[in-house]
């Protein structure tokens, strides 16, 4: 399996221009504490949206995984809890609410949204979704699985290339409308190039200062489950390293076979000083640096760094290797 991106907390997501940021939900039952510290909630009557911080470059096939908590009431017609767009921002497929309790699976045919299958009663409580997207003139597929099995009749096979430029680039959760989706909480999101059925996503926050401490600030400045742009680490000098120890996998999470490690971060550059930074991963006392992550002058999430294998051993990750990791950053001139 190749994981292309994964995350639960705000540092793994971008808020598109014109949208509102999602509130963080720490309410019991809305997330699994064995894997997450909180969830992201679309619970207001405005256009809350959040997309994967990584763009996928108009690929033609992917699986999208996410875990959701639905409140049983207070939905509104015309909301869009989830949508996939191409690089131009044109929709490809989406979930769309049609009443207080009904929703549809739809594709864009080039001029209008078109229903796939039949309208369904939205399930209450917690559920996992895995959506297969294969864009092709023939042999394509749009397929929704819920809790590991095909959901209702939400599938389209055959010709899924319904307009010029149809492809997968932006994966967006939230709401494109100005109506509310009360207590739609999202956690454990991932995009992969093969089936995501059965996967889980565990968030491992910083728990202490690591091998390198050259930046101003400590792990306590970057360990929040929600973002706080008034609380950060910083440096005015290039080639400075900062690293942190990480929380171990829970006993439950450690029962799964690890398939990837993803580093998320949020940052900005100042008017003077270093103009970029890189992600740092330390495994078995060896440093591994990403390409430049290209922050702007405004705080925002940057593209993830994904390690589908341990870069030190070039083999699959083990639980003990993940529990021993450090992660951090390096300032770049």
Short mmCIF file of C-alpha atoms in Angstrom, two decimals:
data_model
loop_
_atom_site.label_atom_id
_atom_site.label_comp_id
_atom_site.label_asym_id
_atom_site.label_seq_id
_atom_site.Cartn_x
_atom_site.Cartn_y
_atom_site.Cartn_z
CA UNK A 1 0.00 0.00 0.00
CA UNK A 2 1.19 3.51 -0.81
CA UNK A 3 -0.27 6.16 1.45
CA UNK A 4 -0.40 9.52 -0.31
CA UNK A 5 -1.59 11.55 2.70
CA UNK A 6 -3.16 10.95 6.11
CA UNK A 7 -4.32 13.04 9.04
CA UNK A 8 -6.91 13.97 11.64
CA UNK A 9 -5.81 17.26 13.18
CA UNK A 10 -5.81 20.76 11.68
CA UNK A 11 -2.10 20.70 10.75
CA UNK A 12 -2.90 18.08 8.08
CA UNK A 13 -5.57 20.25 6.41
CA UNK A 14 -5.89 23.50 4.45
CA UNK A 15 -8.88 25.81 4.80
CA UNK A 16 -9.69 26.94 1.23
CA UNK A 17 -10.08 30.64 0.46
CA UNK A 18 -13.53 31.91 1.36
CA UNK A 19 -14.24 29.07 3.79
CA UNK A 20 -14.37 28.99 7.58
CA UNK A 21 -12.10 26.76 9.65
CA UNK A 22 -13.63 23.69 11.30
CA UNK A 23 -14.10 23.70 15.07
CA UNK A 24 -12.27 20.99 16.99
CA UNK A 25 -14.51 18.43 18.67
CA UNK A 26 -13.41 16.75 21.88
CA UNK A 27 -16.85 15.43 22.79
CA UNK A 28 -16.90 11.82 23.89
CA UNK A 29 -17.96 9.36 21.24
CA UNK A 30 -17.09 11.59 18.29
CA UNK A 31 -13.57 10.12 17.94
CA UNK A 32 -11.63 7.02 19.00
CA UNK A 33 -9.15 8.02 21.71
CA UNK A 34 -6.97 5.03 20.83
CA UNK A 35 -6.11 6.80 17.58
CA UNK A 36 -7.06 10.48 17.86
CA UNK A 37 -7.07 13.36 20.33
CA UNK A 38 -10.04 15.17 18.75
CA UNK A 39 -12.05 15.46 15.55
CA UNK A 40 -12.86 18.21 13.07
CA UNK A 41 -16.47 19.35 13.16
CA UNK A 42 -18.77 21.00 10.60
CA UNK A 43 -21.38 22.33 12.98
CA UNK A 44 -22.07 25.90 11.95
CA UNK A 45 -24.41 27.55 9.47
CA UNK A 46 -21.63 28.85 7.22
CA UNK A 47 -19.27 27.45 4.62
CA UNK A 48 -16.88 25.40 6.74
CA UNK A 49 -14.45 23.43 4.55
CA UNK A 50 -11.11 21.73 5.02
CA UNK A 51 -9.07 19.79 2.48
CA UNK A 52 -6.06 17.54 2.62
CA UNK A 53 -2.95 19.74 2.79
CA UNK A 54 -1.37 17.64 0.03
CA UNK A 55 -2.58 18.05 -3.55
CA UNK A 56 -2.56 14.90 -5.65
CA UNK A 57 -1.73 16.25 -9.08
CA UNK A 58 -4.83 15.18 -11.03
CA UNK A 59 -4.36 11.44 -10.55
CA UNK A 60 -6.93 9.07 -12.04
CA UNK A 61 -7.25 6.49 -9.25
CA UNK A 62 -7.30 6.67 -5.47
CA UNK A 63 -9.00 5.35 -2.36
CA UNK A 64 -10.21 7.89 0.21
CA UNK A 65 -10.77 6.76 3.80
CA UNK A 66 -12.39 8.68 6.65
CA UNK A 67 -14.14 8.00 9.93
CA UNK A 68 -17.24 10.01 10.80
CA UNK A 69 -19.58 10.73 13.66
CA UNK A 70 -23.12 11.81 12.70
CA UNK A 71 -25.68 13.29 15.06
CA UNK A 72 -29.10 11.82 14.39
CA UNK A 73 -30.89 15.15 13.84
CA UNK A 74 -30.45 18.74 12.64
CA UNK A 75 -29.02 18.23 9.20
CA UNK A 76 -30.03 20.64 6.45
CA UNK A 77 -30.72 20.10 2.77
CA UNK A 78 -28.08 21.32 0.31
CA UNK A 79 -24.96 20.70 2.39
CA UNK A 80 -21.87 18.88 1.06
CA UNK A 81 -20.10 16.86 3.76
CA UNK A 82 -17.42 15.55 1.33
CA UNK A 83 -16.26 16.29 -2.21
CA UNK A 84 -13.38 15.48 -4.58
CA UNK A 85 -12.21 18.11 -7.09
CA UNK A 86 -9.71 18.31 -9.92
CA UNK A 87 -6.85 20.82 -9.89
CA UNK A 88 -9.10 23.54 -11.28
CA UNK A 89 -11.51 23.08 -8.37
CA UNK A 90 -14.18 21.45 -10.51
CA UNK A 91 -16.07 18.75 -8.62
CA UNK A 92 -15.81 15.08 -9.53
CA UNK A 93 -17.92 13.28 -6.90
CA UNK A 94 -19.59 14.32 -3.66
CA UNK A 95 -21.98 13.47 -0.83
CA UNK A 96 -24.99 15.82 -0.77
CA UNK A 97 -27.71 16.22 1.85
CA UNK A 98 -31.27 16.43 0.51
CA UNK A 99 -33.30 16.79 3.72
CA UNK A 100 -32.91 16.62 7.50
CA UNK A 101 -32.12 12.90 7.26
CA UNK A 102 -31.47 12.03 3.58
CA UNK A 103 -28.37 12.22 1.43
CA UNK A 104 -27.08 11.23 -2.01
CA UNK A 105 -23.89 10.21 -3.81
CA UNK A 106 -23.40 12.35 -6.92
CA UNK A 107 -20.99 12.90 -9.82
CA UNK A 108 -20.46 15.98 -11.98
CA UNK A 109 -21.36 15.28 -15.62
CA UNK A 110 -19.80 18.46 -16.97
CA UNK A 111 -22.88 20.64 -16.54
CA UNK A 112 -24.84 19.32 -13.55
CA UNK A 113 -24.57 17.08 -10.50
CA UNK A 114 -26.08 13.65 -11.21
CA UNK A 115 -27.23 11.13 -8.62
CA UNK A 116 -25.53 7.73 -8.32
CA UNK A 117 -27.84 5.03 -6.97
CA UNK A 118 -30.70 6.09 -4.73
CA UNK A 119 -31.24 8.58 -1.92
CA UNK A 120 -30.46 7.03 1.47
CA UNK A 121 -31.28 7.78 5.08
CA UNK A 122 -28.09 9.09 6.61
CA UNK A 123 -26.80 6.71 9.29
CA UNK A 124 -26.46 7.95 12.85
CA UNK A 125 -23.43 7.44 15.07
CA UNK A 126 -19.91 6.49 14.03
CA UNK A 127 -19.08 4.95 10.65
CA UNK A 128 -16.05 4.43 8.43
CA UNK A 129 -16.13 5.27 4.72
CA UNK A 130 -13.78 4.02 2.00
CA UNK A 131 -14.43 5.45 -1.46
CA UNK A 132 -12.79 4.02 -4.58
CA UNK A 133 -12.36 6.52 -7.43
CA UNK A 134 -11.13 5.28 -10.82
CA UNK A 135 -11.59 7.77 -13.65
CA UNK A 136 -11.71 6.08 -17.06
CA UNK A 137 -13.68 5.97 -20.31
CA UNK A 138 -14.39 2.31 -19.58
CA UNK A 139 -13.62 0.11 -16.60
CA UNK A 140 -13.89 3.05 -14.22
CA UNK A 141 -15.54 3.02 -10.79
CA UNK A 142 -17.06 5.33 -8.22
CA UNK A 143 -17.81 3.09 -5.20
CA UNK A 144 -18.70 3.89 -1.59
CA UNK A 145 -18.03 1.37 1.19
CA UNK A 146 -19.35 1.92 4.71
CA UNK A 147 -17.91 -0.05 7.62
CA UNK A 148 -16.07 -2.34 5.21
CA UNK A 149 -18.96 -3.24 2.89
CA UNK A 150 -20.53 -1.63 -0.20
CA UNK A 151 -22.96 1.07 0.93
CA UNK A 152 -26.50 0.77 -0.41
CA UNK A 153 -26.26 1.06 -4.22
CA UNK A 154 -23.82 3.95 -4.27
CA UNK A 155 -21.68 2.72 -7.15
CA UNK A 156 -21.08 3.59 -10.77
CA UNK A 157 -18.94 1.39 -13.01
CA UNK A 158 -17.89 1.70 -16.63
CA UNK A 159 -17.53 5.23 -18.00
CA UNK A 160 -16.54 7.53 -15.13
CA UNK A 161 -14.73 10.10 -17.29
CA UNK A 162 -17.77 12.35 -17.45
CA UNK A 163 -16.09 15.63 -18.41
CA UNK A 164 -12.78 16.81 -19.86
CA UNK A 165 -10.25 17.20 -17.06
CA UNK A 166 -12.01 14.86 -14.61
CA UNK A 167 -9.34 13.76 -12.10
CA UNK A 168 -8.46 13.64 -8.39
CA UNK A 169 -6.52 16.54 -6.88
CA UNK A 170 -8.37 18.06 -3.92
CA UNK A 171 -10.13 15.98 -1.25
CA UNK A 172 -12.43 18.26 0.75
CA UNK A 173 -14.60 17.76 3.84
CA UNK A 174 -17.13 20.25 5.21
CA UNK A 175 -19.82 22.20 3.45
CA UNK A 176 -20.01 24.18 0.22
CA UNK A 177 -23.40 25.64 1.16
CA UNK A 178 -24.44 28.18 3.79
CA UNK A 179 -26.62 25.65 5.58
CA UNK A 180 -25.41 23.68 8.56
CA UNK A 181 -24.43 20.08 9.08
CA UNK A 182 -24.68 19.73 12.85
CA UNK A 183 -22.11 17.46 14.50
CA UNK A 184 -20.56 15.95 11.41
CA UNK A 185 -17.18 15.08 12.93
CA UNK A 186 -14.32 13.73 10.80
CA UNK A 187 -11.26 11.79 11.97
CA UNK A 188 -8.70 9.31 10.62
CA UNK A 189 -8.63 10.54 7.03
CA UNK A 190 -6.31 9.05 4.40
CA UNK A 191 -5.73 8.88 0.65
CA UNK A 192 -3.94 5.89 -0.90
CA UNK A 193 -3.30 4.32 -4.28
CA UNK A 194 -4.76 0.93 -3.27
CA UNK A 195 -7.67 -0.19 -1.11
CA UNK A 196 -7.93 1.53 2.27
CA UNK A 197 -10.42 -0.98 3.67
CA UNK A 198 -9.50 -1.84 7.25
CA UNK A 199 -6.88 0.86 7.83
CA UNK A 200 -6.69 3.18 10.84
CA UNK A 201 -4.89 6.51 11.27
CA UNK A 202 -3.11 7.22 14.56
CA UNK A 203 -1.95 10.72 15.54
CA UNK A 204 1.31 10.84 17.54
CA UNK A 205 1.85 14.34 18.99
CA UNK A 206 5.13 15.67 20.43
CA UNK A 207 5.73 14.66 24.04
CA UNK A 208 9.19 16.09 24.75
CA UNK A 209 12.25 17.82 23.39
CA UNK A 210 14.36 15.56 21.20
CA UNK A 211 17.95 15.30 19.99
CA UNK A 212 18.02 18.82 18.51
CA UNK A 213 16.89 22.00 20.31
CA UNK A 214 18.34 24.87 18.23
CA UNK A 215 15.05 26.68 17.62
CA UNK A 216 13.47 29.01 20.16
CA UNK A 217 10.61 27.29 21.96
CA UNK A 218 9.91 23.72 23.05
CA UNK A 219 7.64 20.81 22.25
CA UNK A 220 5.01 22.44 24.51
CA UNK A 221 4.63 25.18 21.89
CA UNK A 222 3.58 22.72 19.16
CA UNK A 223 1.72 19.94 20.95
CA UNK A 224 -1.87 21.25 20.74
CA UNK A 225 -4.61 19.17 19.13
CA UNK A 226 -5.99 22.35 17.56
CA UNK A 227 -3.93 25.12 15.97
CA UNK A 228 -2.71 28.12 17.94
CA UNK A 229 -0.72 30.45 15.70
CA UNK A 230 0.28 32.55 18.69
CA UNK A 231 2.17 29.54 20.06
CA UNK A 232 5.13 28.31 17.98
CA UNK A 233 8.83 27.52 17.69
CA UNK A 234 11.02 29.80 15.56
CA UNK A 235 14.52 30.52 14.35
CA UNK A 236 16.24 33.41 12.54
CA UNK A 237 19.17 31.26 11.42
CA UNK A 238 19.45 28.79 8.55
CA UNK A 239 20.49 25.14 9.00
CA UNK A 240 19.08 24.88 12.51
CA UNK A 241 17.48 21.60 13.61
CA UNK A 242 14.68 21.01 16.12
CA UNK A 243 13.24 17.59 16.97
CA UNK A 244 10.72 16.09 19.37
CA UNK A 245 9.97 12.75 20.91
CA UNK A 246 6.52 11.45 20.03
CA UNK A 247 3.69 9.70 21.82
CA UNK A 248 3.78 5.91 21.50
CA UNK A 249 1.09 4.06 19.61
CA UNK A 250 -1.75 2.98 21.89
CA UNK A 251 -2.07 -0.71 22.69
CA UNK A 252 -5.00 -0.87 20.27
CA UNK A 253 -3.17 0.94 17.47
CA UNK A 254 -0.08 -1.20 18.02
CA UNK A 255 -2.18 -4.22 17.13
CA UNK A 256 -2.22 -3.10 13.49
CA UNK A 257 0.58 -3.54 10.96
CA UNK A 258 2.10 -0.09 10.25
CA UNK A 259 1.98 0.93 6.59
CA UNK A 260 3.32 4.51 6.62
CA UNK A 261 4.55 7.44 8.69
CA UNK A 262 3.33 10.92 7.71
CA UNK A 263 4.78 14.19 9.04
CA UNK A 264 2.45 17.20 9.13
CA UNK A 265 3.37 20.75 10.09
CA UNK A 266 2.17 24.30 9.93
CA UNK A 267 4.45 27.30 9.49
CA UNK A 268 5.33 30.58 7.84
CA UNK A 269 8.38 32.61 6.87
CA UNK A 270 9.25 36.10 8.09
CA UNK A 271 10.45 39.18 6.21
CA UNK A 272 14.06 38.26 6.97
CA UNK A 273 15.92 35.09 7.89
CA UNK A 274 15.42 31.55 6.55
CA UNK A 275 13.07 31.34 3.57
CA UNK A 276 12.06 27.69 3.90
CA UNK A 277 12.18 24.62 6.08
CA UNK A 278 12.27 20.84 5.75
CA UNK A 279 10.69 18.05 7.74
CA UNK A 280 13.08 16.00 9.85
CA UNK A 281 12.62 12.33 10.74
CA UNK A 282 15.03 10.55 13.09
CA UNK A 283 15.00 6.76 13.14
CA UNK A 284 17.74 4.55 14.62
CA UNK A 285 19.80 7.71 15.34
CA UNK A 286 19.85 8.62 11.63
CA UNK A 287 18.48 11.90 10.26
CA UNK A 288 16.27 12.01 7.17
CA UNK A 289 15.21 15.33 5.65
CA UNK A 290 12.38 16.05 3.24
CA UNK A 291 12.42 18.38 0.29
CA UNK A 292 11.62 22.03 1.03
CA UNK A 293 8.00 22.41 2.16
CA UNK A 294 7.52 25.96 0.82
CA UNK A 295 5.73 27.92 3.56
CA UNK A 296 4.29 31.35 2.75
CA UNK A 297 4.30 34.57 4.81
CA UNK A 298 1.00 33.51 6.43
CA UNK A 299 0.64 30.59 8.82
CA UNK A 300 -0.75 27.58 7.01
CA UNK A 301 -0.31 23.83 6.71
CA UNK A 302 2.32 22.65 4.24
CA UNK A 303 2.51 19.51 2.11
CA UNK A 304 3.05 16.36 4.12
CA UNK A 305 6.12 14.16 4.01
CA UNK A 306 5.13 10.50 3.73
CA UNK A 307 7.41 7.53 4.42
CA UNK A 308 5.78 4.31 3.22
CA UNK A 309 8.88 2.42 4.36
CA UNK A 310 11.46 3.07 7.05
CA UNK A 311 14.08 5.13 5.15
CA UNK A 312 16.81 3.65 7.30
CA UNK A 313 16.04 -0.03 6.64
CA UNK A 314 14.09 0.36 3.36
CA UNK A 315 11.67 -2.20 4.83
CA UNK A 316 8.16 -1.99 6.26
CA UNK A 317 7.79 -0.11 9.51
CA UNK A 318 7.56 -1.94 12.82
CA UNK A 319 5.69 -0.76 15.90
CA UNK A 320 8.91 -0.49 17.91
CA UNK A 321 10.51 1.68 15.20
CA UNK A 322 7.53 4.04 15.20
CA UNK A 323 7.52 4.29 18.99
CA UNK A 324 11.21 5.26 18.90
CA UNK A 325 10.84 8.00 16.27
CA UNK A 326 11.64 11.66 16.58
CA UNK A 327 10.21 14.24 14.19
CA UNK A 328 11.00 17.89 13.66
CA UNK A 329 12.21 20.57 11.26
CA UNK A 330 15.32 22.14 9.72
CA UNK A 331 15.52 25.81 8.70
CA UNK A 332 16.68 26.46 5.13
CA UNK A 333 18.23 29.65 3.74
#
